[in-house]
mmCIF file with all atom_site columns, C-alpha atoms in Angstrom:
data_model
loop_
_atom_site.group_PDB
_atom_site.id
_atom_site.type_symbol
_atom_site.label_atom_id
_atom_site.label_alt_id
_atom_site.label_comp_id
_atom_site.label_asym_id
_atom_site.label_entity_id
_atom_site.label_seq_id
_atom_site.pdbx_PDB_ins_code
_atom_site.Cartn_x
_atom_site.Cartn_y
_atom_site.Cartn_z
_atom_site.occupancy
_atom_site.B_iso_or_equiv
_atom_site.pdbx_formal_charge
_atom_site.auth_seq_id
_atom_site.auth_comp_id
_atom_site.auth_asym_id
_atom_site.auth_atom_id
_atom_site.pdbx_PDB_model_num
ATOM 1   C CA . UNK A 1 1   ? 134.572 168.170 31.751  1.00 54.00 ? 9   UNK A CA 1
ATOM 2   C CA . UNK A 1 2   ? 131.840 166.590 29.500  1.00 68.00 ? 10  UNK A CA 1
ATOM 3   C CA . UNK A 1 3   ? 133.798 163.747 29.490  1.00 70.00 ? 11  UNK A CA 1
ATOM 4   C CA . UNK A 1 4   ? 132.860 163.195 32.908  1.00 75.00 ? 12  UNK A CA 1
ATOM 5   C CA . UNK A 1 5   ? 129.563 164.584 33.365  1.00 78.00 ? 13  UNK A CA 1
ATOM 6   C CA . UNK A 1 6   ? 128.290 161.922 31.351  1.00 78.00 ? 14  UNK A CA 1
ATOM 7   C CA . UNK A 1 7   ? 129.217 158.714 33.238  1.00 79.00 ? 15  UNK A CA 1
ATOM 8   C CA . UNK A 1 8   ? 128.516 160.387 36.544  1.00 81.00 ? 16  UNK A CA 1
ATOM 9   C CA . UNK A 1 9   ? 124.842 161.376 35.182  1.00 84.00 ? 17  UNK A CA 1
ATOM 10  C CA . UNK A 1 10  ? 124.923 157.835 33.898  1.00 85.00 ? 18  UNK A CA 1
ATOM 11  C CA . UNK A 1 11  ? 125.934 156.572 37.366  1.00 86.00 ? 19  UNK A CA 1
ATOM 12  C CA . UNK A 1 12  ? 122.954 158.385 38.689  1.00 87.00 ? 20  UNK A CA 1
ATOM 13  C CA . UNK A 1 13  ? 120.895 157.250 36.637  1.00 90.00 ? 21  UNK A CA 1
ATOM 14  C CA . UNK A 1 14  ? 121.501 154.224 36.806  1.00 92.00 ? 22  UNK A CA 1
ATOM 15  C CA . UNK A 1 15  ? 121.685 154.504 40.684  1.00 91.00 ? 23  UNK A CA 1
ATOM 16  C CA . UNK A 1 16  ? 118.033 156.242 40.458  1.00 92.00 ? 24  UNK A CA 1
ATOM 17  C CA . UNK A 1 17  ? 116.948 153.134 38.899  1.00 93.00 ? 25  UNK A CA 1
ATOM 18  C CA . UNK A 1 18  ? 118.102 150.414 41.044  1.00 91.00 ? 26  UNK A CA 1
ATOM 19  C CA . UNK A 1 19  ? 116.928 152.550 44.019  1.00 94.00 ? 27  UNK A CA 1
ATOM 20  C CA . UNK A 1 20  ? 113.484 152.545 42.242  1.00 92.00 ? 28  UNK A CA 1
ATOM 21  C CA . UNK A 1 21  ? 113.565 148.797 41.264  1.00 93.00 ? 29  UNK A CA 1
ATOM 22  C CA . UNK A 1 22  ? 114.411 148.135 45.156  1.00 94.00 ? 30  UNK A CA 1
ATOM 23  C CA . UNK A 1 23  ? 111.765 150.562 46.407  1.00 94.00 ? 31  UNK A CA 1
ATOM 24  C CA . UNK A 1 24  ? 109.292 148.790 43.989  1.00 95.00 ? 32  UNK A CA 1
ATOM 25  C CA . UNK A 1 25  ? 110.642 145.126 45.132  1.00 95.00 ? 33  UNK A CA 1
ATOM 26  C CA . UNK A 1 26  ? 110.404 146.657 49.186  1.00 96.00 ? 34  UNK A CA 1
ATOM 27  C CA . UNK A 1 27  ? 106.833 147.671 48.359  1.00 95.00 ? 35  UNK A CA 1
ATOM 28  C CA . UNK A 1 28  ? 105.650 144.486 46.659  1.00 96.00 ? 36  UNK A CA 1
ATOM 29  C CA . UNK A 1 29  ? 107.351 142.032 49.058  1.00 95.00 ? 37  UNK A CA 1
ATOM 30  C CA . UNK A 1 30  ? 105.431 144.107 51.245  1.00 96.00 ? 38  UNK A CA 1
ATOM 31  C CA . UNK A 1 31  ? 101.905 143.503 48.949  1.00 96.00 ? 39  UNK A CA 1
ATOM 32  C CA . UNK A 1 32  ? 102.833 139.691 49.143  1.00 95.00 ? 40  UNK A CA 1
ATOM 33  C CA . UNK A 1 33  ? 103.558 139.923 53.031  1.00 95.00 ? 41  UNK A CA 1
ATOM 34  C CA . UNK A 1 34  ? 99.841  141.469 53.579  1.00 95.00 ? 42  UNK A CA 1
ATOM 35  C CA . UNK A 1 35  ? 97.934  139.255 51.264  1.00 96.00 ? 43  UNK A CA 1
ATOM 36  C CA . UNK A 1 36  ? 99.817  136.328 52.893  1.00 95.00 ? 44  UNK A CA 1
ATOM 37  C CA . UNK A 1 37  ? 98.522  137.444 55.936  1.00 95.00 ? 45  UNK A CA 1
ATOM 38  C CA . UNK A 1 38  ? 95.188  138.149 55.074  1.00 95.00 ? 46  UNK A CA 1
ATOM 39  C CA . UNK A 1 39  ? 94.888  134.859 53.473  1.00 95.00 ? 47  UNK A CA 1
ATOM 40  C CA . UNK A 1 40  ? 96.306  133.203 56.804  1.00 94.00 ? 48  UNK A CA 1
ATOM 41  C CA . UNK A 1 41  ? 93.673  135.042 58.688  1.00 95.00 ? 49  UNK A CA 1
ATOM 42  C CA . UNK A 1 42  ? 91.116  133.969 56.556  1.00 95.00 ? 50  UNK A CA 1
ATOM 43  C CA . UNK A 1 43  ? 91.895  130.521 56.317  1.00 94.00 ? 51  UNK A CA 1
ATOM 44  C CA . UNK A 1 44  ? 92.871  130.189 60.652  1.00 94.00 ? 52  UNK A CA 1
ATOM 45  C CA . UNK A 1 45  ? 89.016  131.549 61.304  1.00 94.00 ? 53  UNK A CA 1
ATOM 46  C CA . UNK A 1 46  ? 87.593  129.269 59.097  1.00 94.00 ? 54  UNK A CA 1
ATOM 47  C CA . UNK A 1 47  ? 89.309  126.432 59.888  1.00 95.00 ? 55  UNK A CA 1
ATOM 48  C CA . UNK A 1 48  ? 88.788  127.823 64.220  1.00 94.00 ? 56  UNK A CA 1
ATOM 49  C CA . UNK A 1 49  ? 84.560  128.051 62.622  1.00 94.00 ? 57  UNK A CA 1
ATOM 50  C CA . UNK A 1 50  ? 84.762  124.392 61.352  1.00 95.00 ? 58  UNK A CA 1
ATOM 51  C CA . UNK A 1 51  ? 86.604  123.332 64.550  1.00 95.00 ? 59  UNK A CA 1
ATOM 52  C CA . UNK A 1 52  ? 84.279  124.790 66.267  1.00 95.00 ? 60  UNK A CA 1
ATOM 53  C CA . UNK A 1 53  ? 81.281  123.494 64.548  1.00 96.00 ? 61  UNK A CA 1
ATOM 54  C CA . UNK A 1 54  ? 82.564  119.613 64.743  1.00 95.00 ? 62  UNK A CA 1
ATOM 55  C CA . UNK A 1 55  ? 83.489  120.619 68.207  1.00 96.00 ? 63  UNK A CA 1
ATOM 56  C CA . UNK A 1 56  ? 79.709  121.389 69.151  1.00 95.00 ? 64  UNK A CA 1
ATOM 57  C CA . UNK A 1 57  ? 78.407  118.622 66.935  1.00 95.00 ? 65  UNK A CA 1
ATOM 58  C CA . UNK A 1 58  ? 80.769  116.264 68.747  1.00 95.00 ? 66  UNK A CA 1
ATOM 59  C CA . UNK A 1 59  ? 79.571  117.339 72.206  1.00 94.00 ? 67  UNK A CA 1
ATOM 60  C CA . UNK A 1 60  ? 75.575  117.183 71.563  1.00 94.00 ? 68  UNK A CA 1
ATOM 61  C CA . UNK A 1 61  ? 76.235  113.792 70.293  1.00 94.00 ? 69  UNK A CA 1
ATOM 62  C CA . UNK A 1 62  ? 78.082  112.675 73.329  1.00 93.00 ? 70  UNK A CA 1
ATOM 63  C CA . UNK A 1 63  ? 75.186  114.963 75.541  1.00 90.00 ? 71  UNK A CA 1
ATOM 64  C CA . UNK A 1 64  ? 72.358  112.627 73.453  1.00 91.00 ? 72  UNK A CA 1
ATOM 65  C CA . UNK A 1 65  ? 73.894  109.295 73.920  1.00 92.00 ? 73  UNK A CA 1
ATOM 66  C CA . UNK A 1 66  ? 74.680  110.400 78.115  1.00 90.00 ? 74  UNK A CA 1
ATOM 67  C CA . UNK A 1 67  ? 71.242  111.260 78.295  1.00 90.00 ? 75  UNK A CA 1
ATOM 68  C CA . UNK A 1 68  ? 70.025  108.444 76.578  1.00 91.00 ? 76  UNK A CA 1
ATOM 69  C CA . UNK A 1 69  ? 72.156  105.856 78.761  1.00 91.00 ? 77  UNK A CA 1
ATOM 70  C CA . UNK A 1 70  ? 70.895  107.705 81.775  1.00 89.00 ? 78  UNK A CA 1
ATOM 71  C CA . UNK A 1 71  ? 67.542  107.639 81.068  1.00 91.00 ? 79  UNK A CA 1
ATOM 72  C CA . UNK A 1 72  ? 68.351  103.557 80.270  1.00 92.00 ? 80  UNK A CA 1
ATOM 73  C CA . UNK A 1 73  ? 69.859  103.314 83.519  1.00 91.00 ? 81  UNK A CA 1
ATOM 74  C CA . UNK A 1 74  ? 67.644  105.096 85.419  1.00 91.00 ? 82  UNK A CA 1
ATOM 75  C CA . UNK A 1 75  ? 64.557  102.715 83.520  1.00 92.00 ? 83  UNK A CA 1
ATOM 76  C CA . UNK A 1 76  ? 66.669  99.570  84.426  1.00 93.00 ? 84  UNK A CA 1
ATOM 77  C CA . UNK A 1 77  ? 67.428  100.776 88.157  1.00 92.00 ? 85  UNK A CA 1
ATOM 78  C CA . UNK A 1 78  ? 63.614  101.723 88.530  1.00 92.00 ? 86  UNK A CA 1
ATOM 79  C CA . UNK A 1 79  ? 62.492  98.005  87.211  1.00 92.00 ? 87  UNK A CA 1
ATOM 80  C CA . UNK A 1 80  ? 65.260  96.243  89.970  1.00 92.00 ? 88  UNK A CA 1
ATOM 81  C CA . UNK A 1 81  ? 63.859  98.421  92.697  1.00 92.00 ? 89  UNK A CA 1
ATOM 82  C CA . UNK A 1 82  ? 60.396  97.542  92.061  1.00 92.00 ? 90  UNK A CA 1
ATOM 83  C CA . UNK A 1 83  ? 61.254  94.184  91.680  1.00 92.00 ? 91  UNK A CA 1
ATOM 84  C CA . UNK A 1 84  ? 63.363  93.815  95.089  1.00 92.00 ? 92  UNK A CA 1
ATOM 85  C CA . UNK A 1 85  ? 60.165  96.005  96.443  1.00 91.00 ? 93  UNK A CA 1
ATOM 86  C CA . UNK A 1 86  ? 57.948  93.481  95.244  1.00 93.00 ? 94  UNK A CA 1
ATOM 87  C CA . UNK A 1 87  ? 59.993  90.567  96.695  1.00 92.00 ? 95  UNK A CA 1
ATOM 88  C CA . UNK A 1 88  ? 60.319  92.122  99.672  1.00 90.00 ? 96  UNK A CA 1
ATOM 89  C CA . UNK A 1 89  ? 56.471  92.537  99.703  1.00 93.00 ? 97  UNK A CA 1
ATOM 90  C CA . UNK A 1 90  ? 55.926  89.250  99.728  1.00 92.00 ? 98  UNK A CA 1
ATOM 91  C CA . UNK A 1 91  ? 58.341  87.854  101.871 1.00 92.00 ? 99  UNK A CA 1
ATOM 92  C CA . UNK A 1 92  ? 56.983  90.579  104.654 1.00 92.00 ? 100 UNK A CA 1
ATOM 93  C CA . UNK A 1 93  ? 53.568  88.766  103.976 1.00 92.00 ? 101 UNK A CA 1
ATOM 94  C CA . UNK A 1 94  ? 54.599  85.924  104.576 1.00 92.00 ? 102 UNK A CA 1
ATOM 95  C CA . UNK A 1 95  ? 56.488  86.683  108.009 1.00 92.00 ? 103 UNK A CA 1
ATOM 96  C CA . UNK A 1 96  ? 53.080  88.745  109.300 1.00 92.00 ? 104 UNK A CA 1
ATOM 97  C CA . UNK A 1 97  ? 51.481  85.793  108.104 1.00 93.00 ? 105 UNK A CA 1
ATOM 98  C CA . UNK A 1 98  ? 53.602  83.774  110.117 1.00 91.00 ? 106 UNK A CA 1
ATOM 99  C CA . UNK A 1 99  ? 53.453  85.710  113.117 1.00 91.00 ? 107 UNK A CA 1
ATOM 100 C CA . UNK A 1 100 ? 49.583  86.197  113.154 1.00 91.00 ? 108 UNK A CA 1
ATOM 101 C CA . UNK A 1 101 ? 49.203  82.473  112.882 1.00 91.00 ? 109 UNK A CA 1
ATOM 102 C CA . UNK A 1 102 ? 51.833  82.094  115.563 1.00 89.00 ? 110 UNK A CA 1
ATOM 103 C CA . UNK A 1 103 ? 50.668  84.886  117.894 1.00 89.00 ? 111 UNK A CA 1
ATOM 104 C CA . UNK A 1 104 ? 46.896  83.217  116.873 1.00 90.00 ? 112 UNK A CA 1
ATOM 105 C CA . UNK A 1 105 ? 47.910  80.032  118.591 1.00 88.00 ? 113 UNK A CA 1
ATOM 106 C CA . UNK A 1 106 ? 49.597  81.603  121.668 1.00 84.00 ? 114 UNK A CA 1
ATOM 107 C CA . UNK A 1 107 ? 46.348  83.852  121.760 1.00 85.00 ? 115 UNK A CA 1
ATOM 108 C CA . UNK A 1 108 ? 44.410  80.107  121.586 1.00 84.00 ? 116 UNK A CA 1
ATOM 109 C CA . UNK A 1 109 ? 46.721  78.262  124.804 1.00 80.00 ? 117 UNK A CA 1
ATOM 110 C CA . UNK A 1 110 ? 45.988  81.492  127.027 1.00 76.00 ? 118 UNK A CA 1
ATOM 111 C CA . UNK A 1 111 ? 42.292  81.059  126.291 1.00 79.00 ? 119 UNK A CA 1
ATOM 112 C CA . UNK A 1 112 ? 42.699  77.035  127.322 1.00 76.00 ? 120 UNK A CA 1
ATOM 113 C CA . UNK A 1 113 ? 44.362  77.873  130.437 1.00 70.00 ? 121 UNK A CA 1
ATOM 114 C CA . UNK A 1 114 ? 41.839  80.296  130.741 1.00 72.00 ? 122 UNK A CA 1
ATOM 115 C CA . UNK A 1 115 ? 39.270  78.236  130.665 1.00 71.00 ? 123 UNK A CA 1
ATOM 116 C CA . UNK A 1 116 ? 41.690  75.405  132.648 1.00 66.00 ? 124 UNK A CA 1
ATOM 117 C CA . UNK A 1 117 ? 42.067  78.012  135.484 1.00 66.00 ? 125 UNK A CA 1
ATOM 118 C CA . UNK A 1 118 ? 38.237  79.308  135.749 1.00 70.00 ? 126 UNK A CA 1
ATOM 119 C CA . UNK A 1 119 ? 37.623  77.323  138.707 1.00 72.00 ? 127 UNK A CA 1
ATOM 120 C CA . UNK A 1 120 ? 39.471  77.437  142.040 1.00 73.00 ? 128 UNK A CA 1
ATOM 121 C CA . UNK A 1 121 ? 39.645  73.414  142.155 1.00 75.00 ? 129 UNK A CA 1
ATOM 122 C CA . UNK A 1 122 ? 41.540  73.756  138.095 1.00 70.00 ? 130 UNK A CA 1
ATOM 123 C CA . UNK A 1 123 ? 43.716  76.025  139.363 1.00 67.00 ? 131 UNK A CA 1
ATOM 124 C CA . UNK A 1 124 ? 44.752  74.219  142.335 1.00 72.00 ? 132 UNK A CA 1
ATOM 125 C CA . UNK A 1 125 ? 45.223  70.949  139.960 1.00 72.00 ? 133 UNK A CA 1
ATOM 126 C CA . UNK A 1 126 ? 47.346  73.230  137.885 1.00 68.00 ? 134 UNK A CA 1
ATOM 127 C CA . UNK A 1 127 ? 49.763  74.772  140.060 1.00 66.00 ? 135 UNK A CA 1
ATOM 128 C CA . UNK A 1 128 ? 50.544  71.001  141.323 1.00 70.00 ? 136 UNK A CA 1
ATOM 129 C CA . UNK A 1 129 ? 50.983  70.380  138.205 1.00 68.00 ? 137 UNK A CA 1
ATOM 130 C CA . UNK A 1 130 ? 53.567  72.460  137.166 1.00 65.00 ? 138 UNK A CA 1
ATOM 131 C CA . UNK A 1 131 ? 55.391  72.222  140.518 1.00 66.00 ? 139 UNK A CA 1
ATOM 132 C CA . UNK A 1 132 ? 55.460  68.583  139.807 1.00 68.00 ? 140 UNK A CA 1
ATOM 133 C CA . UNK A 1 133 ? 56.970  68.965  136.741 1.00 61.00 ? 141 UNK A CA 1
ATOM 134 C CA . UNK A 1 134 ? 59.352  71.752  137.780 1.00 57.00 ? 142 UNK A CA 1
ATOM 135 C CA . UNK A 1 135 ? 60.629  69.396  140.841 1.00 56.00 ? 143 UNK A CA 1
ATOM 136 C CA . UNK A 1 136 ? 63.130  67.341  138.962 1.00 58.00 ? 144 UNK A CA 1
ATOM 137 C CA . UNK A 1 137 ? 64.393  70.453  136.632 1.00 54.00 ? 145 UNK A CA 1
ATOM 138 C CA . UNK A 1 138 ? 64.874  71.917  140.344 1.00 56.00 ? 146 UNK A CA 1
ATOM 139 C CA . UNK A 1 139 ? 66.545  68.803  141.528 1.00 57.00 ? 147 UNK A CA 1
ATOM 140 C CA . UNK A 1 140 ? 68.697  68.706  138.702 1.00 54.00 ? 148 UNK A CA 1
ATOM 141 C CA . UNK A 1 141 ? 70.104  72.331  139.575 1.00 53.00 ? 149 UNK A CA 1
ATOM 142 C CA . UNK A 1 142 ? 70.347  71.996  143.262 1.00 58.00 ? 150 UNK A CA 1
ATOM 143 C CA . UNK A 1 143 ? 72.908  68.693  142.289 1.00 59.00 ? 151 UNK A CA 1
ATOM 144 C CA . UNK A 1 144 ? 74.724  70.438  139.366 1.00 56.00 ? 152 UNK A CA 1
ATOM 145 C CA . UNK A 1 145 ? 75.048  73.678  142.567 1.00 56.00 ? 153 UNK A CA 1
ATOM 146 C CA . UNK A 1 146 ? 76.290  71.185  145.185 1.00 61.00 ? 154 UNK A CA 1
ATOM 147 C CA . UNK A 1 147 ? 79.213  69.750  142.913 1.00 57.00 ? 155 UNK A CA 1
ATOM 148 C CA . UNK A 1 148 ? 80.239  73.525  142.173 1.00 53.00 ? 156 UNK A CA 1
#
């Protein structure tokens, strides 16, 4: 029966130690597994911090050179508007101008017929007048009437 003993104790042995060199190989594949993941964590967030960071730097360099082409825009608008306001200045100046002048002579022909109708004899002379005048412009519409 020793005869047997022996390769069966050898056969458990030897089974022992392959179980122990595939419990060792389970446990460091496992080792590996966890420092590969720790590494991969490690690496992710600091690649997600220096995404980040460009990210930000990125966006207050667009924010700056917005700001600064609004502020140019804004500058420029500002200079048109007071240039159209001072244009328009002007040409309102010269309209009033135009209209006080106008409105000065108008003002000056009431005072001559004023002065043209301060008598009863002037104003007799000029309501003939203008009736004469106004006669043909009346003739002419009567005639231009009659062949309607």
């Amino acid at each position: 029966m020793s005869f047997l003993a022996l390769p069966a104790i050898f056969l458990l042995v030897i089974l022992t130690i392959f179980m122990g060199i595939v419990n060792m190989w389970m446990i460091l594949k496992q080792k590996i597994s966890d420092k590969l993941s720790t590494r991969d964590i490690k690496i992710n967030t600091s690649i997600t911090a220096e995404i980040t960071k460009i990210k930000n730097e990125i966006n207050t360099k667009i924010g700056n050179e917005l700001s600064t082409r609004d502020i140019k825009i804004a500058n420029e608008l500002s200079a048109h508007l007071s240039e159209i306001n001072t244009t328009f200045t002007v040409e309102l100046g010269r309209i009033n101008n135009d209209l006080n002048n106008k409105l000065t002579a108008e003002i000056g022909n009431f005072k001559t017929r004023d002065v043209m109708l301060a008598t009863p004899q002037k104003r007799k002379k000029y309501w003939k007048d203008l009736i004469t005048l106004k006669k043909p412009a009346i003739m002419i519409l009567d005639s231009a009437l009659k062949k309607i």
